[in-house]
PDB file of N, CA and C in Angstrom:
ATOM      1  N   MET A  70       0.856  -1.170   0.000  1.00 96.00           N
ATOM      2  CA  MET A  70       0.000   0.000   0.000  1.00 96.00           C
ATOM      3  C   MET A  70       0.902   1.233   0.000  1.00 96.00           C
ATOM      4  N   ASN A  71       0.628   2.144  -0.905  1.00 96.00           N
ATOM      5  CA  ASN A  71       1.386   3.395  -0.928  1.00 96.00           C
ATOM      6  C   ASN A  71       0.584   4.496  -0.225  1.00 96.00           C
ATOM      7  N   LYS A  72       1.136   5.691  -0.206  1.00 95.00           N
ATOM      8  CA  LYS A  72       0.513   6.797   0.521  1.00 95.00           C
ATOM      9  C   LYS A  72      -0.877   7.126  -0.027  1.00 95.00           C
ATOM     10  N   ALA A  73      -1.027   7.156  -1.347  1.00 96.00           N
ATOM     11  CA  ALA A  73      -2.326   7.480  -1.947  1.00 96.00           C
ATOM     12  C   ALA A  73      -3.375   6.435  -1.566  1.00 96.00           C
ATOM     13  N   GLU A  74      -2.981   5.164  -1.554  1.00 97.00           N
ATOM     14  CA  GLU A  74      -3.917   4.106  -1.171  1.00 97.00           C
ATOM     15  C   GLU A  74      -4.267   4.199   0.311  1.00 97.00           C
ATOM     16  N   LEU A  75      -3.295   4.553   1.142  1.00 97.00           N
ATOM     17  CA  LEU A  75      -3.553   4.735   2.566  1.00 97.00           C
ATOM     18  C   LEU A  75      -4.559   5.862   2.785  1.00 97.00           C
ATOM     19  N   VAL A  76      -4.378   6.963   2.080  1.00 97.00           N
ATOM     20  CA  VAL A  76      -5.302   8.097   2.187  1.00 97.00           C
ATOM     21  C   VAL A  76      -6.701   7.669   1.761  1.00 97.00           C
ATOM     22  N   GLU A  77      -6.795   6.937   0.666  1.00 97.00           N
ATOM     23  CA  GLU A  77      -8.094   6.480   0.153  1.00 97.00           C
ATOM     24  C   GLU A  77      -8.787   5.562   1.163  1.00 97.00           C
ATOM     25  N   LYS A  78      -8.052   4.619   1.736  1.00 97.00           N
ATOM     26  CA  LYS A  78      -8.648   3.686   2.701  1.00 97.00           C
ATOM     27  C   LYS A  78      -9.011   4.385   4.007  1.00 97.00           C
ATOM     28  N   LEU A  79      -8.191   5.326   4.444  1.00 97.00           N
ATOM     29  CA  LEU A  79      -8.500   6.095   5.649  1.00 97.00           C
ATOM     30  C   LEU A  79      -9.771   6.908   5.440  1.00 97.00           C
ATOM     31  N   SER A  80      -9.901   7.501   4.276  1.00 97.00           N
ATOM     32  CA  SER A  80     -11.089   8.282   3.947  1.00 97.00           C
ATOM     33  C   SER A  80     -12.338   7.405   3.969  1.00 97.00           C
ATOM     34  N   ALA A  81     -12.250   6.228   3.364  1.00 97.00           N
ATOM     35  CA  ALA A  81     -13.396   5.322   3.310  1.00 97.00           C
ATOM     36  C   ALA A  81     -13.764   4.798   4.700  1.00 97.00           C
ATOM     37  N   LYS A  82     -12.773   4.498   5.508  1.00 96.00           N
ATOM     38  CA  LYS A  82     -13.025   3.907   6.824  1.00 96.00           C
ATOM     39  C   LYS A  82     -13.561   4.920   7.835  1.00 96.00           C
ATOM     40  N   THR A  83     -13.121   6.181   7.741  1.00 96.00           N
ATOM     41  CA  THR A  83     -13.490   7.180   8.748  1.00 96.00           C
ATOM     42  C   THR A  83     -14.589   8.134   8.304  1.00 96.00           C
ATOM     43  N   GLY A  84     -14.851   8.193   6.998  1.00 96.00           N
ATOM     44  CA  GLY A  84     -15.827   9.150   6.497  1.00 96.00           C
ATOM     45  C   GLY A  84     -15.243  10.533   6.280  1.00 96.00           C
ATOM     46  N   LEU A  85     -13.934  10.688   6.489  1.00 96.00           N
ATOM     47  CA  LEU A  85     -13.279  11.964   6.206  1.00 96.00           C
ATOM     48  C   LEU A  85     -13.206  12.173   4.701  1.00 96.00           C
ATOM     49  N   SER A  86     -13.142  13.424   4.291  1.00 96.00           N
ATOM     50  CA  SER A  86     -12.914  13.688   2.872  1.00 96.00           C
ATOM     51  C   SER A  86     -11.497  13.238   2.537  1.00 96.00           C
ATOM     52  N   ALA A  87     -11.234  13.002   1.256  1.00 96.00           N
ATOM     53  CA  ALA A  87      -9.896  12.585   0.833  1.00 96.00           C
ATOM     54  C   ALA A  87      -8.870  13.651   1.214  1.00 96.00           C
ATOM     55  N   ARG A  88      -9.260  14.908   1.111  1.00 97.00           N
ATOM     56  CA  ARG A  88      -8.345  16.006   1.461  1.00 97.00           C
ATOM     57  C   ARG A  88      -7.997  15.970   2.944  1.00 97.00           C
ATOM     58  N   ASP A  89      -9.008  15.784   3.805  1.00 97.00           N
ATOM     59  CA  ASP A  89      -8.763  15.729   5.245  1.00 97.00           C
ATOM     60  C   ASP A  89      -7.940  14.497   5.626  1.00 97.00           C
ATOM     61  N   ALA A  90      -8.203  13.377   4.972  1.00 97.00           N
ATOM     62  CA  ALA A  90      -7.432  12.161   5.235  1.00 97.00           C
ATOM     63  C   ALA A  90      -5.971  12.371   4.853  1.00 97.00           C
ATOM     64  N   ARG A  91      -5.712  13.059   3.733  1.00 96.00           N
ATOM     65  CA  ARG A  91      -4.341  13.341   3.300  1.00 96.00           C
ATOM     66  C   ARG A  91      -3.635  14.232   4.316  1.00 96.00           C
ATOM     67  N   VAL A  92      -4.353  15.220   4.857  1.00 96.00           N
ATOM     68  CA  VAL A  92      -3.782  16.107   5.877  1.00 96.00           C
ATOM     69  C   VAL A  92      -3.397  15.294   7.120  1.00 96.00           C
ATOM     70  N   CYS A  93      -4.240  14.354   7.521  1.00 96.00           N
ATOM     71  CA  CYS A  93      -3.948  13.511   8.689  1.00 96.00           C
ATOM     72  C   CYS A  93      -2.715  12.642   8.454  1.00 96.00           C
ATOM     73  N   VAL A  94      -2.647  12.006   7.290  1.00 96.00           N
ATOM     74  CA  VAL A  94      -1.494  11.155   6.969  1.00 96.00           C
ATOM     75  C   VAL A  94      -0.218  11.992   6.932  1.00 96.00           C
ATOM     76  N   ASP A  95      -0.287  13.158   6.304  1.00 95.00           N
ATOM     77  CA  ASP A  95       0.886  14.042   6.249  1.00 95.00           C
ATOM     78  C   ASP A  95       1.309  14.496   7.643  1.00 95.00           C
ATOM     79  N   ALA A  96       0.336  14.808   8.497  1.00 95.00           N
ATOM     80  CA  ALA A  96       0.652  15.283   9.841  1.00 95.00           C
ATOM     81  C   ALA A  96       1.400  14.224  10.651  1.00 95.00           C
ATOM     82  N   LEU A  97       1.147  12.968  10.369  1.00 94.00           N
ATOM     83  CA  LEU A  97       1.847  11.901  11.081  1.00 94.00           C
ATOM     84  C   LEU A  97       3.169  11.517  10.439  1.00 94.00           C
ATOM     85  N   PHE A  98       3.158  11.312   9.114  1.00 93.00           N
ATOM     86  CA  PHE A  98       4.271  10.632   8.458  1.00 93.00           C
ATOM     87  C   PHE A  98       5.159  11.490   7.571  1.00 93.00           C
ATOM     88  N   ASP A  99       4.877  12.760   7.399  1.00 93.00           N
ATOM     89  CA  ASP A  99       5.707  13.583   6.516  1.00 93.00           C
ATOM     90  C   ASP A  99       7.146  13.603   7.026  1.00 93.00           C
ATOM     91  N   PRO A 100       8.137  13.425   6.122  1.00 92.00           N
ATOM     92  CA  PRO A 100       9.533  13.395   6.564  1.00 92.00           C
ATOM     93  C   PRO A 100      10.099  14.751   6.990  1.00 92.00           C
ATOM     94  N   ASP A 101       9.385  15.832   6.722  1.00 92.00           N
ATOM     95  CA  ASP A 101       9.824  17.166   7.148  1.00 92.00           C
ATOM     96  C   ASP A 101       9.443  17.349   8.623  1.00 92.00           C
ATOM     97  N   PRO A 102      10.421  17.545   9.520  1.00 89.00           N
ATOM     98  CA  PRO A 102      10.106  17.694  10.945  1.00 89.00           C
ATOM     99  C   PRO A 102       9.158  18.846  11.257  1.00 89.00           C
ATOM    100  N   ALA A 103       9.058  19.826  10.367  1.00 90.00           N
ATOM    101  CA  ALA A 103       8.137  20.938  10.592  1.00 90.00           C
ATOM    102  C   ALA A 103       6.692  20.508  10.351  1.00 90.00           C
ATOM    103  N   VAL A 104       6.490  19.380   9.672  1.00 91.00           N
ATOM    104  CA  VAL A 104       5.145  18.912   9.322  1.00 91.00           C
ATOM    105  C   VAL A 104       4.808  17.608  10.038  1.00 91.00           C
ATOM    106  N   GLY A 105       5.673  16.610   9.911  1.00 94.00           N
ATOM    107  CA  GLY A 105       5.398  15.275  10.440  1.00 94.00           C
ATOM    108  C   GLY A 105       5.657  15.159  11.935  1.00 94.00           C
ATOM    109  N   LEU A 106       4.649  14.747  12.675  1.00 95.00           N
ATOM    110  CA  LEU A 106       4.756  14.654  14.128  1.00 95.00           C
ATOM    111  C   LEU A 106       5.726  13.563  14.573  1.00 95.00           C
ATOM    112  N   ILE A 107       5.725  12.420  13.903  1.00 96.00           N
ATOM    113  CA  ILE A 107       6.612  11.322  14.289  1.00 96.00           C
ATOM    114  C   ILE A 107       8.065  11.721  14.075  1.00 96.00           C
ATOM    115  N   VAL A 108       8.369  12.279  12.916  1.00 95.00           N
ATOM    116  CA  VAL A 108       9.746  12.694  12.618  1.00 95.00           C
ATOM    117  C   VAL A 108      10.189  13.803  13.568  1.00 95.00           C
ATOM    118  N   ALA A 109       9.321  14.754  13.849  1.00 95.00           N
ATOM    119  CA  ALA A 109       9.677  15.855  14.750  1.00 95.00           C
ATOM    120  C   ALA A 109      10.059  15.325  16.126  1.00 95.00           C
ATOM    121  N   GLU A 110       9.323  14.351  16.626  1.00 95.00           N
ATOM    122  CA  GLU A 110       9.629  13.784  17.941  1.00 95.00           C
ATOM    123  C   GLU A 110      10.949  13.019  17.917  1.00 95.00           C
ATOM    124  N   MET A 111      11.211  12.280  16.842  1.00 95.00           N
ATOM    125  CA  MET A 111      12.472  11.537  16.743  1.00 95.00           C
ATOM    126  C   MET A 111      13.660  12.484  16.616  1.00 95.00           C
ATOM    127  N   VAL A 112      13.512  13.571  15.851  1.00 94.00           N
ATOM    128  CA  VAL A 112      14.589  14.560  15.705  1.00 94.00           C
ATOM    129  C   VAL A 112      14.904  15.189  17.060  1.00 94.00           C
ATOM    130  N   ALA A 113      13.879  15.382  17.882  1.00 94.00           N
ATOM    131  CA  ALA A 113      14.066  15.973  19.211  1.00 94.00           C
ATOM    132  C   ALA A 113      14.635  14.974  20.216  1.00 94.00           C
ATOM    133  N   GLY A 114      14.838  13.728  19.784  1.00 93.00           N
ATOM    134  CA  GLY A 114      15.420  12.723  20.666  1.00 93.00           C
ATOM    135  C   GLY A 114      14.410  11.870  21.398  1.00 93.00           C
ATOM    136  N   GLY A 115      13.139  12.033  21.074  1.00 95.00           N
ATOM    137  CA  GLY A 115      12.102  11.270  21.757  1.00 95.00           C
ATOM    138  C   GLY A 115      11.659  10.039  20.990  1.00 95.00           C
ATOM    139  N   LYS A 116      10.698   9.348  21.582  1.00 96.00           N
ATOM    140  CA  LYS A 116      10.103   8.158  20.978  1.00 96.00           C
ATOM    141  C   LYS A 116       8.617   8.409  20.780  1.00 96.00           C
ATOM    142  N   VAL A 117       8.035   7.724  19.804  1.00 96.00           N
ATOM    143  CA  VAL A 117       6.591   7.745  19.620  1.00 96.00           C
ATOM    144  C   VAL A 117       6.115   6.316  19.813  1.00 96.00           C
ATOM    145  N   ALA A 118       5.453   6.054  20.943  1.00 97.00           N
ATOM    146  CA  ALA A 118       4.962   4.720  21.269  1.00 97.00           C
ATOM    147  C   ALA A 118       3.456   4.684  21.051  1.00 97.00           C
ATOM    148  N   ILE A 119       3.018   3.810  20.164  1.00 96.00           N
ATOM    149  CA  ILE A 119       1.599   3.645  19.879  1.00 96.00           C
ATOM    150  C   ILE A 119       1.201   2.286  20.445  1.00 96.00           C
ATOM    151  N   SER A 120       0.442   2.313  21.518  1.00 95.00           N
ATOM    152  CA  SER A 120       0.075   1.096  22.231  1.00 95.00           C
ATOM    153  C   SER A 120      -0.563   0.080  21.291  1.00 95.00           C
ATOM    154  N   GLY A 121      -0.074  -1.143  21.333  1.00 93.00           N
ATOM    155  CA  GLY A 121      -0.604  -2.210  20.495  1.00 93.00           C
ATOM    156  C   GLY A 121      -0.031  -2.241  19.099  1.00 93.00           C
ATOM    157  N   PHE A 122       0.708  -1.219  18.714  1.00 96.00           N
ATOM    158  CA  PHE A 122       1.274  -1.159  17.361  1.00 96.00           C
ATOM    159  C   PHE A 122       2.793  -1.238  17.401  1.00 96.00           C
ATOM    160  N   GLY A 123       3.439  -0.257  18.053  1.00 97.00           N
ATOM    161  CA  GLY A 123       4.895  -0.281  18.128  1.00 97.00           C
ATOM    162  C   GLY A 123       5.465   1.069  18.506  1.00 97.00           C
ATOM    163  N   THR A 124       6.798   1.153  18.437  1.00 98.00           N
ATOM    164  CA  THR A 124       7.512   2.358  18.842  1.00 98.00           C
ATOM    165  C   THR A 124       8.459   2.816  17.747  1.00 98.00           C
ATOM    166  N   PHE A 125       8.370   4.092  17.404  1.00 97.00           N
ATOM    167  CA  PHE A 125       9.290   4.732  16.464  1.00 97.00           C
ATOM    168  C   PHE A 125      10.318   5.502  17.284  1.00 97.00           C
ATOM    169  N   GLU A 126      11.600   5.387  16.923  1.00 97.00           N
ATOM    170  CA  GLU A 126      12.638   6.149  17.610  1.00 97.00           C
ATOM    171  C   GLU A 126      13.849   6.306  16.696  1.00 97.00           C
ATOM    172  N   ALA A 127      14.732   7.225  17.078  1.00 96.00           N
ATOM    173  CA  ALA A 127      16.008   7.386  16.376  1.00 96.00           C
ATOM    174  C   ALA A 127      17.072   6.715  17.230  1.00 96.00           C
ATOM    175  N   ARG A 128      17.824   5.803  16.621  1.00 96.00           N
ATOM    176  CA  ARG A 128      18.878   5.097  17.348  1.00 96.00           C
ATOM    177  C   ARG A 128      20.241   5.581  16.876  1.00 96.00           C
ATOM    178  N   SER A 129      21.163   5.675  17.821  1.00 95.00           N
ATOM    179  CA  SER A 129      22.530   6.098  17.499  1.00 95.00           C
ATOM    180  C   SER A 129      23.334   4.901  17.021  1.00 95.00           C
ATOM    181  N   ARG A 130      24.146   5.136  16.009  1.00 96.00           N
ATOM    182  CA  ARG A 130      25.069   4.120  15.513  1.00 96.00           C
ATOM    183  C   ARG A 130      26.484   4.633  15.722  1.00 96.00           C
ATOM    184  N   LYS A 131      27.349   3.773  16.202  1.00 97.00           N
ATOM    185  CA  LYS A 131      28.741   4.148  16.454  1.00 97.00           C
ATOM    186  C   LYS A 131      29.489   4.342  15.140  1.00 97.00           C
ATOM    187  N   ALA A 132      30.576   5.097  15.219  1.00 97.00           N
ATOM    188  CA  ALA A 132      31.468   5.228  14.065  1.00 97.00           C
ATOM    189  C   ALA A 132      32.064   3.849  13.788  1.00 97.00           C
ATOM    190  N   ARG A 133      32.295   3.552  12.516  1.00 96.00           N
ATOM    191  CA  ARG A 133      32.826   2.237  12.161  1.00 96.00           C
ATOM    192  C   ARG A 133      33.582   2.333  10.851  1.00 96.00           C
ATOM    193  N   SER A 134      34.280   1.285  10.529  1.00 95.00           N
ATOM    194  CA  SER A 134      34.952   1.264   9.234  1.00 95.00           C
ATOM    195  C   SER A 134      34.093   0.451   8.274  1.00 95.00           C
ATOM    196  N   GLY A 135      34.110   0.847   7.022  1.00 95.00           N
ATOM    197  CA  GLY A 135      33.351   0.170   5.983  1.00 95.00           C
ATOM    198  C   GLY A 135      34.228  -0.030   4.769  1.00 95.00           C
ATOM    199  N   ARG A 136      33.628  -0.577   3.720  1.00 96.00           N
ATOM    200  CA  ARG A 136      34.401  -0.842   2.512  1.00 96.00           C
ATOM    201  C   ARG A 136      33.564  -0.480   1.302  1.00 96.00           C
ATOM    202  N   ASN A 137      34.171   0.231   0.356  1.00 94.00           N
ATOM    203  CA  ASN A 137      33.516   0.550  -0.906  1.00 94.00           C
ATOM    204  C   ASN A 137      33.457  -0.745  -1.717  1.00 94.00           C
ATOM    205  N   PRO A 138      32.251  -1.236  -2.055  1.00 94.00           N
ATOM    206  CA  PRO A 138      32.157  -2.516  -2.754  1.00 94.00           C
ATOM    207  C   PRO A 138      32.716  -2.485  -4.180  1.00 94.00           C
ATOM    208  N   HIS A 139      32.796  -1.319  -4.781  1.00 95.00           N
ATOM    209  CA  HIS A 139      33.310  -1.216  -6.149  1.00 95.00           C
ATOM    210  C   HIS A 139      34.836  -1.214  -6.200  1.00 95.00           C
ATOM    211  N   THR A 140      35.452  -0.508  -5.250  1.00 95.00           N
ATOM    212  CA  THR A 140      36.912  -0.364  -5.292  1.00 95.00           C
ATOM    213  C   THR A 140      37.629  -1.187  -4.228  1.00 95.00           C
ATOM    214  N   GLY A 141      36.897  -1.620  -3.209  1.00 93.00           N
ATOM    215  CA  GLY A 141      37.525  -2.351  -2.116  1.00 93.00           C
ATOM    216  C   GLY A 141      38.217  -1.450  -1.112  1.00 93.00           C
ATOM    217  N   GLN A 142      38.166  -0.138  -1.325  1.00 96.00           N
ATOM    218  CA  GLN A 142      38.825   0.827  -0.445  1.00 96.00           C
ATOM    219  C   GLN A 142      38.134   0.862   0.920  1.00 96.00           C
ATOM    220  N   THR A 143      38.924   0.874   1.995  1.00 96.00           N
ATOM    221  CA  THR A 143      38.391   0.968   3.352  1.00 96.00           C
ATOM    222  C   THR A 143      38.047   2.420   3.654  1.00 96.00           C
ATOM    223  N   LEU A 144      36.886   2.620   4.267  1.00 95.00           N
ATOM    224  CA  LEU A 144      36.398   3.964   4.594  1.00 95.00           C
ATOM    225  C   LEU A 144      36.092   4.041   6.080  1.00 95.00           C
ATOM    226  N   ASP A 145      36.265   5.220   6.663  1.00 96.00           N
ATOM    227  CA  ASP A 145      35.836   5.469   8.033  1.00 96.00           C
ATOM    228  C   ASP A 145      34.469   6.126   7.976  1.00 96.00           C
ATOM    229  N   LEU A 146      33.454   5.426   8.492  1.00 96.00           N
ATOM    230  CA  LEU A 146      32.092   5.954   8.500  1.00 96.00           C
ATOM    231  C   LEU A 146      31.833   6.619   9.847  1.00 96.00           C
ATOM    232  N   PRO A 147      31.311   7.853   9.843  1.00 97.00           N
ATOM    233  CA  PRO A 147      31.093   8.576  11.102  1.00 97.00           C
ATOM    234  C   PRO A 147      29.898   8.018  11.881  1.00 97.00           C
ATOM    235  N   ALA A 148      29.825   8.368  13.149  1.00 97.00           N
ATOM    236  CA  ALA A 148      28.661   8.029  13.960  1.00 97.00           C
ATOM    237  C   ALA A 148      27.448   8.743  13.371  1.00 97.00           C
ATOM    238  N   THR A 149      26.299   8.116  13.464  1.00 96.00           N
ATOM    239  CA  THR A 149      25.089   8.693  12.885  1.00 96.00           C
ATOM    240  C   THR A 149      23.869   8.244  13.673  1.00 96.00           C
ATOM    241  N   ARG A 150      22.744   8.820  13.351  1.00 96.00           N
ATOM    242  CA  ARG A 150      21.466   8.384  13.925  1.00 96.00           C
ATOM    243  C   ARG A 150      20.602   7.854  12.796  1.00 96.00           C
ATOM    244  N   ALA A 151      19.855   6.790  13.080  1.00 95.00           N
ATOM    245  CA  ALA A 151      19.014   6.172  12.063  1.00 95.00           C
ATOM    246  C   ALA A 151      17.626   5.912  12.642  1.00 95.00           C
ATOM    247  N   PRO A 152      16.591   5.989  11.814  1.00 96.00           N
ATOM    248  CA  PRO A 152      15.246   5.695  12.301  1.00 96.00           C
ATOM    249  C   PRO A 152      15.093   4.204  12.583  1.00 96.00           C
ATOM    250  N   ALA A 153      14.290   3.888  13.600  1.00 97.00           N
ATOM    251  CA  ALA A 153      14.049   2.489  13.950  1.00 97.00           C
ATOM    252  C   ALA A 153      12.594   2.328  14.368  1.00 97.00           C
ATOM    253  N   PHE A 154      12.064   1.133  14.134  1.00 97.00           N
ATOM    254  CA  PHE A 154      10.706   0.806  14.552  1.00 97.00           C
ATOM    255  C   PHE A 154      10.743  -0.547  15.236  1.00 97.00           C
ATOM    256  N   LYS A 155      10.148  -0.620  16.415  1.00 97.00           N
ATOM    257  CA  LYS A 155      10.032  -1.890  17.120  1.00 97.00           C
ATOM    258  C   LYS A 155       8.551  -2.223  17.222  1.00 97.00           C
ATOM    259  N   ALA A 156       8.167  -3.340  16.625  1.00 97.00           N
ATOM    260  CA  ALA A 156       6.764  -3.750  16.618  1.00 97.00           C
ATOM    261  C   ALA A 156       6.323  -4.164  18.014  1.00 97.00           C
ATOM    262  N   GLY A 157       5.098  -3.801  18.363  1.00 96.00           N
ATOM    263  CA  GLY A 157       4.524  -4.187  19.643  1.00 96.00           C
ATOM    264  C   GLY A 157       4.014  -5.618  19.601  1.00 96.00           C
ATOM    265  N   LYS A 158       3.796  -6.197  20.762  1.00 96.00           N
ATOM    266  CA  LYS A 158       3.372  -7.591  20.867  1.00 96.00           C
ATOM    267  C   LYS A 158       2.057  -7.873  20.128  1.00 96.00           C
ATOM    268  N   PRO A 159       1.008  -7.035  20.279  1.00 96.00           N
ATOM    269  CA  PRO A 159      -0.231  -7.315  19.545  1.00 96.00           C
ATOM    270  C   PRO A 159      -0.046  -7.315  18.021  1.00 96.00           C
ATOM    271  N   LEU A 160       0.796  -6.423  17.500  1.00 96.00           N
ATOM    272  CA  LEU A 160       1.064  -6.400  16.060  1.00 96.00           C
ATOM    273  C   LEU A 160       1.764  -7.688  15.640  1.00 96.00           C
ATOM    274  N   LYS A 161       2.765  -8.110  16.402  1.00 96.00           N
ATOM    275  CA  LYS A 161       3.475  -9.350  16.088  1.00 96.00           C
ATOM    276  C   LYS A 161       2.528 -10.545  16.107  1.00 96.00           C
ATOM    277  N   GLU A 162       1.654 -10.593  17.113  1.00 96.00           N
ATOM    278  CA  GLU A 162       0.712 -11.711  17.221  1.00 96.00           C
ATOM    279  C   GLU A 162      -0.283 -11.714  16.068  1.00 96.00           C
ATOM    280  N   SER A 163      -0.715 -10.545  15.616  1.00 95.00           N
ATOM    281  CA  SER A 163      -1.637 -10.463  14.475  1.00 95.00           C
ATOM    282  C   SER A 163      -1.006 -11.027  13.214  1.00 95.00           C
ATOM    283  N   LEU A 164       0.288 -10.799  13.039  1.00 94.00           N
ATOM    284  CA  LEU A 164       0.977 -11.279  11.844  1.00 94.00           C
ATOM    285  C   LEU A 164       1.269 -12.775  11.901  1.00 94.00           C
ATOM    286  N   ARG A 165       1.309 -13.341  13.079  1.00 94.00           N
ATOM    287  CA  ARG A 165       1.586 -14.774  13.226  1.00 94.00           C
ATOM    288  C   ARG A 165       0.363 -15.635  12.944  1.00 94.00           C
ATOM    289  N   LYS A 166      -0.819 -15.060  12.946  1.00 86.00           N
ATOM    290  CA  LYS A 166      -2.060 -15.835  12.741  1.00 86.00           C
ATOM    291  C   LYS A 166      -2.212 -16.263  11.309  1.00 86.00           C
TER     292      LYS A 166
END
């Protein structure tokens, strides 16, 4: 399911107009921290825990060495932060059925 399909299904399920459903989806998932609530919280160092679904957070990765697969050259990769999602128990159980 892509974003347009999510908006369409949200609109059908809730009775919201397609425009209002798109605004809701954007407010949650937009990658711009000024718009998307989940990204804004992760950028600020927080977590977004949705009971029964899971937790979105930014995790720190240590600096490490890597290798360019084309040239074989060793590279020093800096420490960084990456988005992470941990599924909640009810979500995991739903997928196991």
